[in-house]
XYZ file of C-alpha atoms in Angstrom:
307
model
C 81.906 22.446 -27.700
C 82.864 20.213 -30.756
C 85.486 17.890 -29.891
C 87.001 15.647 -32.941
C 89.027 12.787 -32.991
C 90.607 9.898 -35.142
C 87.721 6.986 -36.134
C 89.821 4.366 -33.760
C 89.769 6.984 -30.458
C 86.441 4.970 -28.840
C 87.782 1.367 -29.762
C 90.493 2.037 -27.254
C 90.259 -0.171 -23.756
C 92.984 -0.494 -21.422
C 93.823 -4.179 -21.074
C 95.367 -3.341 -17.414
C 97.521 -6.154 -16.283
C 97.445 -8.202 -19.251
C 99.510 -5.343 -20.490
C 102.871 -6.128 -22.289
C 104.627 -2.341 -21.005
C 102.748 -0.950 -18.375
C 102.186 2.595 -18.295
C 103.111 2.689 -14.521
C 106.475 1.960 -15.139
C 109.828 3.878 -15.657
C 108.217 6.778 -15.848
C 107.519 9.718 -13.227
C 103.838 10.011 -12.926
C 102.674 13.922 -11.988
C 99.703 14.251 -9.559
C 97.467 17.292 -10.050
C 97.462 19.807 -7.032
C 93.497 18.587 -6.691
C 94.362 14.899 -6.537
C 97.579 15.730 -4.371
C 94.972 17.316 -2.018
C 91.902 14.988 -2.330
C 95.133 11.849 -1.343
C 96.087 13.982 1.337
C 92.751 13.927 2.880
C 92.388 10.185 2.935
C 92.974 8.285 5.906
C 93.552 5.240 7.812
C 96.485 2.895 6.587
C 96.415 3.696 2.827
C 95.757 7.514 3.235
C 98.958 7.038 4.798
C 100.746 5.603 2.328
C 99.816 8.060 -0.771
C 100.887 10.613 1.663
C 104.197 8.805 1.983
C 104.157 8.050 -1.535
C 104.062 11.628 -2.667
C 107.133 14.113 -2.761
C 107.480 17.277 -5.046
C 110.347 17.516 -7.958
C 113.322 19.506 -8.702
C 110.263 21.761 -11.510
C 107.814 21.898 -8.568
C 105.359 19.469 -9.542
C 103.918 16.786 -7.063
C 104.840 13.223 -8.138
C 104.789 9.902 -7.096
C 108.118 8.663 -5.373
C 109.223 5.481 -7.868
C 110.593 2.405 -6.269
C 112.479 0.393 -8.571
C 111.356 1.991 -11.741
C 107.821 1.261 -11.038
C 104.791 3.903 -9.492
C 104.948 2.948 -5.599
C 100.757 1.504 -6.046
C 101.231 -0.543 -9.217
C 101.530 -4.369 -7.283
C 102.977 -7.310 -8.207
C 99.956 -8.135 -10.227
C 100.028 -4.927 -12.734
C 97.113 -3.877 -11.074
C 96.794 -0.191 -9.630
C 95.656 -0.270 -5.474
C 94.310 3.264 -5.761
C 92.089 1.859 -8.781
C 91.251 -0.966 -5.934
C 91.264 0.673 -2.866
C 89.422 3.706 -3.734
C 87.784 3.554 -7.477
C 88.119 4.319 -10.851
C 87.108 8.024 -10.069
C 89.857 8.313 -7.656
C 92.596 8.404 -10.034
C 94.904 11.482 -10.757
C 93.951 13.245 -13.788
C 97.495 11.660 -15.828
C 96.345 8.178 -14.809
C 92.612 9.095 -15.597
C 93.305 10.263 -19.052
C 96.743 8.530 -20.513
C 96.936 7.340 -23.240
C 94.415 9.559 -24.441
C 95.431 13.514 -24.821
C 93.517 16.564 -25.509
C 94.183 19.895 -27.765
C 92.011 22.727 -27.271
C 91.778 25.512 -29.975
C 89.403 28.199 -28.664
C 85.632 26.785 -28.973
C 86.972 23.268 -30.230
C 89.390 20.754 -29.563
C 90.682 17.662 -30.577
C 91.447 14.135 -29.101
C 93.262 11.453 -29.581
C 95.567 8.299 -28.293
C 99.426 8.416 -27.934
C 101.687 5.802 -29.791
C 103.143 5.197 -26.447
C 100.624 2.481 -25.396
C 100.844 -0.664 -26.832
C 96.898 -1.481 -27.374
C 96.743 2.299 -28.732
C 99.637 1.586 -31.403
C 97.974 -1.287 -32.568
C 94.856 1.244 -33.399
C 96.983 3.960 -35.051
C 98.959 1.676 -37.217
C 95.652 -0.194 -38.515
C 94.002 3.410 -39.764
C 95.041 6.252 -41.072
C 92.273 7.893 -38.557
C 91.094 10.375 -41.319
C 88.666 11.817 -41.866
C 87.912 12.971 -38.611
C 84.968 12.118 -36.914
C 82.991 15.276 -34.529
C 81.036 14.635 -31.350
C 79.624 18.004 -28.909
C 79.900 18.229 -25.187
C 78.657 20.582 -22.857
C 82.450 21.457 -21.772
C 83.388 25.069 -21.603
C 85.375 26.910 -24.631
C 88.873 26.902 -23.835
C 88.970 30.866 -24.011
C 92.696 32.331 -24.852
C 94.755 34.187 -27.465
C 95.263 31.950 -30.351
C 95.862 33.878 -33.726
C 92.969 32.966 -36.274
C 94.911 33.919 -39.034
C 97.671 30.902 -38.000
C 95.238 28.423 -37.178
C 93.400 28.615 -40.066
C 96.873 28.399 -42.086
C 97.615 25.443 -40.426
C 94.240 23.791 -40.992
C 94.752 24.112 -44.491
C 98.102 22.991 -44.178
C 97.426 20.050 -42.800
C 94.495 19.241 -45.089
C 96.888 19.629 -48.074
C 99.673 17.110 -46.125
C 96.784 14.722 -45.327
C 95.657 14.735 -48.816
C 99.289 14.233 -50.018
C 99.704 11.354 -48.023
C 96.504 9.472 -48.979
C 97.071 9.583 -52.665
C 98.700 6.444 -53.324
C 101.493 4.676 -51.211
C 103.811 6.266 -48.769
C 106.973 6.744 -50.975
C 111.129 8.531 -49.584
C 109.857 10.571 -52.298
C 106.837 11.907 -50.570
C 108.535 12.114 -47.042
C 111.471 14.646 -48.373
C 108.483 16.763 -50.629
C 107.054 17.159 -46.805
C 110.267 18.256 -45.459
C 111.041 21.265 -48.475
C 107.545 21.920 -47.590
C 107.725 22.538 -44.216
C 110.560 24.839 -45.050
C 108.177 26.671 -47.643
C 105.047 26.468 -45.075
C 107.122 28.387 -42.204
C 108.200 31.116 -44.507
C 104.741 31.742 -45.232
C 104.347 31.591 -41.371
C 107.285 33.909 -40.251
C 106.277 36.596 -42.883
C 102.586 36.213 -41.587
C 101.687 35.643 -45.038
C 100.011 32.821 -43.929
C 99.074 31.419 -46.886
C 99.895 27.726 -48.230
C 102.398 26.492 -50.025
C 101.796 23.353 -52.568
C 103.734 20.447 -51.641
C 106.155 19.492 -54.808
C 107.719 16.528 -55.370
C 112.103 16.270 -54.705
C 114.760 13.788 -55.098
C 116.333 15.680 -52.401
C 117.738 13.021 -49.988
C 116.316 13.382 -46.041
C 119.562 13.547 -44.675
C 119.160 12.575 -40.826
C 122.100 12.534 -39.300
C 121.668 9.596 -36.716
C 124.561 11.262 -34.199
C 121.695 12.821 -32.580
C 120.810 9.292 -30.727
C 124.662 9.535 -28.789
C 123.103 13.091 -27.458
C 119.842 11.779 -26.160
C 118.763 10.621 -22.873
C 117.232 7.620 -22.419
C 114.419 6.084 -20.285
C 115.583 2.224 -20.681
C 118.769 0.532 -21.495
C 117.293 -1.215 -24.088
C 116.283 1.538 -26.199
C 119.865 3.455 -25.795
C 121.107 0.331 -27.448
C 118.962 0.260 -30.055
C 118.609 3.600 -31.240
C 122.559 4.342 -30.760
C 123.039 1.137 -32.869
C 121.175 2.303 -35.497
C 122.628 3.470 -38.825
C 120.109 5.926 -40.501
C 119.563 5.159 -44.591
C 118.447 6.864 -46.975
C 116.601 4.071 -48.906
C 114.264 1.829 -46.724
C 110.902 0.015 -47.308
C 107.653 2.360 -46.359
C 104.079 0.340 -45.526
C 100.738 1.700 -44.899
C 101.600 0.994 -41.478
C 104.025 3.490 -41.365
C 101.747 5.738 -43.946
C 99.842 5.509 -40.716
C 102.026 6.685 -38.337
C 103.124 9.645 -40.127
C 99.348 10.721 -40.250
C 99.207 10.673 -36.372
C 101.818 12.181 -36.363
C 100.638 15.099 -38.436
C 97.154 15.385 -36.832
C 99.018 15.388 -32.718
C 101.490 17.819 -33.851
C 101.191 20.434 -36.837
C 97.603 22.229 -35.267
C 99.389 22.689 -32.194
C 101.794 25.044 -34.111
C 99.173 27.207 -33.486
C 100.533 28.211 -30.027
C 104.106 28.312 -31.164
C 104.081 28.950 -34.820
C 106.578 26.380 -35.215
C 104.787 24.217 -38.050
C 108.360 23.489 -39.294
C 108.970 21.545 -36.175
C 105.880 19.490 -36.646
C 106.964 18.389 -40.081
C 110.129 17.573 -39.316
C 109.100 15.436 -36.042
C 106.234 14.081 -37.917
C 108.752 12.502 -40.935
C 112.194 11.236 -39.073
C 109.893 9.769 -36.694
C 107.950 7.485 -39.087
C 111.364 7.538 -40.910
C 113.149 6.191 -37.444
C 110.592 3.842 -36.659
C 109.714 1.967 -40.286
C 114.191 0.807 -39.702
C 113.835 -0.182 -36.545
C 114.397 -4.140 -37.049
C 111.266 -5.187 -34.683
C 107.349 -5.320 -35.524
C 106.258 -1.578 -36.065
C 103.627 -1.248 -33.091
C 106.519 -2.356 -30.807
C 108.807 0.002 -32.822
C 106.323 2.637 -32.626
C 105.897 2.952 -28.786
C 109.724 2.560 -28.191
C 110.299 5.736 -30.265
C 107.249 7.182 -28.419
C 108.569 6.651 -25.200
C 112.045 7.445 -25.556
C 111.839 10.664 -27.543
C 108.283 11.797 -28.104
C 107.544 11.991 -24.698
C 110.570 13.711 -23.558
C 110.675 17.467 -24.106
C 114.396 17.453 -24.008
C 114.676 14.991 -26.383
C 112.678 16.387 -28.738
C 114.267 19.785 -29.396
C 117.562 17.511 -29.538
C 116.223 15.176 -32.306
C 113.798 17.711 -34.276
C 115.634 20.772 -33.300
């Protein structure tokens, strides 16, 4: 199977308790049915404490029972105790694999690191992580219903965005061209045209309307203060930093519209996100996993803030 993935996706390392925002805390950590079972089976003293630990949600899934915003095994030194107690290989499949996720399209798939760790952000933001680099496995084809015809619209699609966004700097005028696109590229979707649009360039303004961060929910106090003080504008400083972002962005996101044809929703996420984080008034990694953690990894949130 040929799996692909950004240039900076094997120079990530967890730095574990030297970590500035642990992973293991504030949010609700899921356990696979397998690892639910294979903790279940443990025993002596600490087989009884996953058991303990363990309860299922309100959506049926098996998690971890938090105590005081933190997953019940990481201790006081940041360090996981299943990790210690049992091994690396013990490890439920969301602890085994974050930050890293996984997109599989038929007899390939693609890979990559989330802006929500701190050590990954610092990749992302350094490269623009295209062109993509290929490696094959002996994994199994992920075999389902994807429409070829969409797919291969949005591969194109995304080629053309990536190419837009490489030629030259990242400019307000080249962020609202991607939004008039995305409009153009989902017509061509919905009338299964399928065929792509060129990008052109607008004056059009982006107009955000920053009232979306008072319907929100939040995972810390800290970021409902920040993103409900922000005032959106329409005329703000762009790096290659941010240039960055908005290309992982665009590779996480616009492929996947594959499954729900919604490329328009990619776009959109993929430009008031970079948009959101370049006027954020801290450094951009740490503005870059705050917006990650707060919205991007919240369904709710998103179809609030890119609905």
């Amino acid at each position: 199977m040929l799996i692909s993935y950004p240039e900076y996706y094997k120079k990530f390392k967890c730095i574990a308790d030297r970590c500035s925002d642990t992973c293991c805390a504030k949010w609700t950590i899921v356990v696979d049915e397998d690892s639910a079972e294979r903790f279940r089976r443990i025993g002596g003293d600490f087989g009884e404490r996953l058991s303990a630990a363990m309860t299922v949600d309100e959506d049926g899934d098996t998690v971890f029972i938090n105590k005081n915003n933190r997953c019940p095994f990481l201790n006081s030194g940041n360090l996981c105790d299943i990790y210690i107690n049992l091994g690396e290989n013990s490890l439920c499949k969301t602890c085994e694999r974050f930050p890293r996720f996984r997109t599989d399209f038929g007899g390939t798939a693609e890979v990559g690191l989330s802006l929500s760790c701190p050590v990954a952000a610092g990749l992302i933001v350094e490269s623009p992580g295209f062109p993509l680099e290929s490696d094959f496995d002996d994994s199994d084809p992920d075999i389902n219903d994807l429409d070829a015809d969409l797919y291969f619209c949005l591969k194109t699609a995304r080629k053309t965005v990536v190419n837009f966004i490489a030629d030259g700097p990242l400019t307000m005028g080249k962020l609202s061209a991607l939004l008039v696109f995305a409009e153009d590229l989902q017509g061509e979707i919905d009338s299964e045209r399928f065929s792509v649009p060129e990008i052109k360039r607008t004056d059009k303004p982006l107009g955000f309307d920053d009232s979306v961060f008072e319907k929100l929910s939040y995972l810390t106090e800290e970021g409902e203060r920040i993103f409900k003080s922000l005032s959106f504008i329409e005329e703000f400083a762009l790096t290659d930093e941010h240039k960055n972002i908005l290309l992982y962005y665009i590779y996480r996101y616009l492929l996947k519209a594959a499954y729900d044809g919604n490329a328009r929703f990619a776009l959109k996420l993929s430009v008031f996100a970079t948009a959101i984080i370049a006027q954020l008034n801290i450094p951009t990694v740490e503005s870059a996993v705050l917006f990650s953690k707060e919205i991007e990894h919240s369904a709710d949130n998103l179809s609030v803030f890119a609905g």
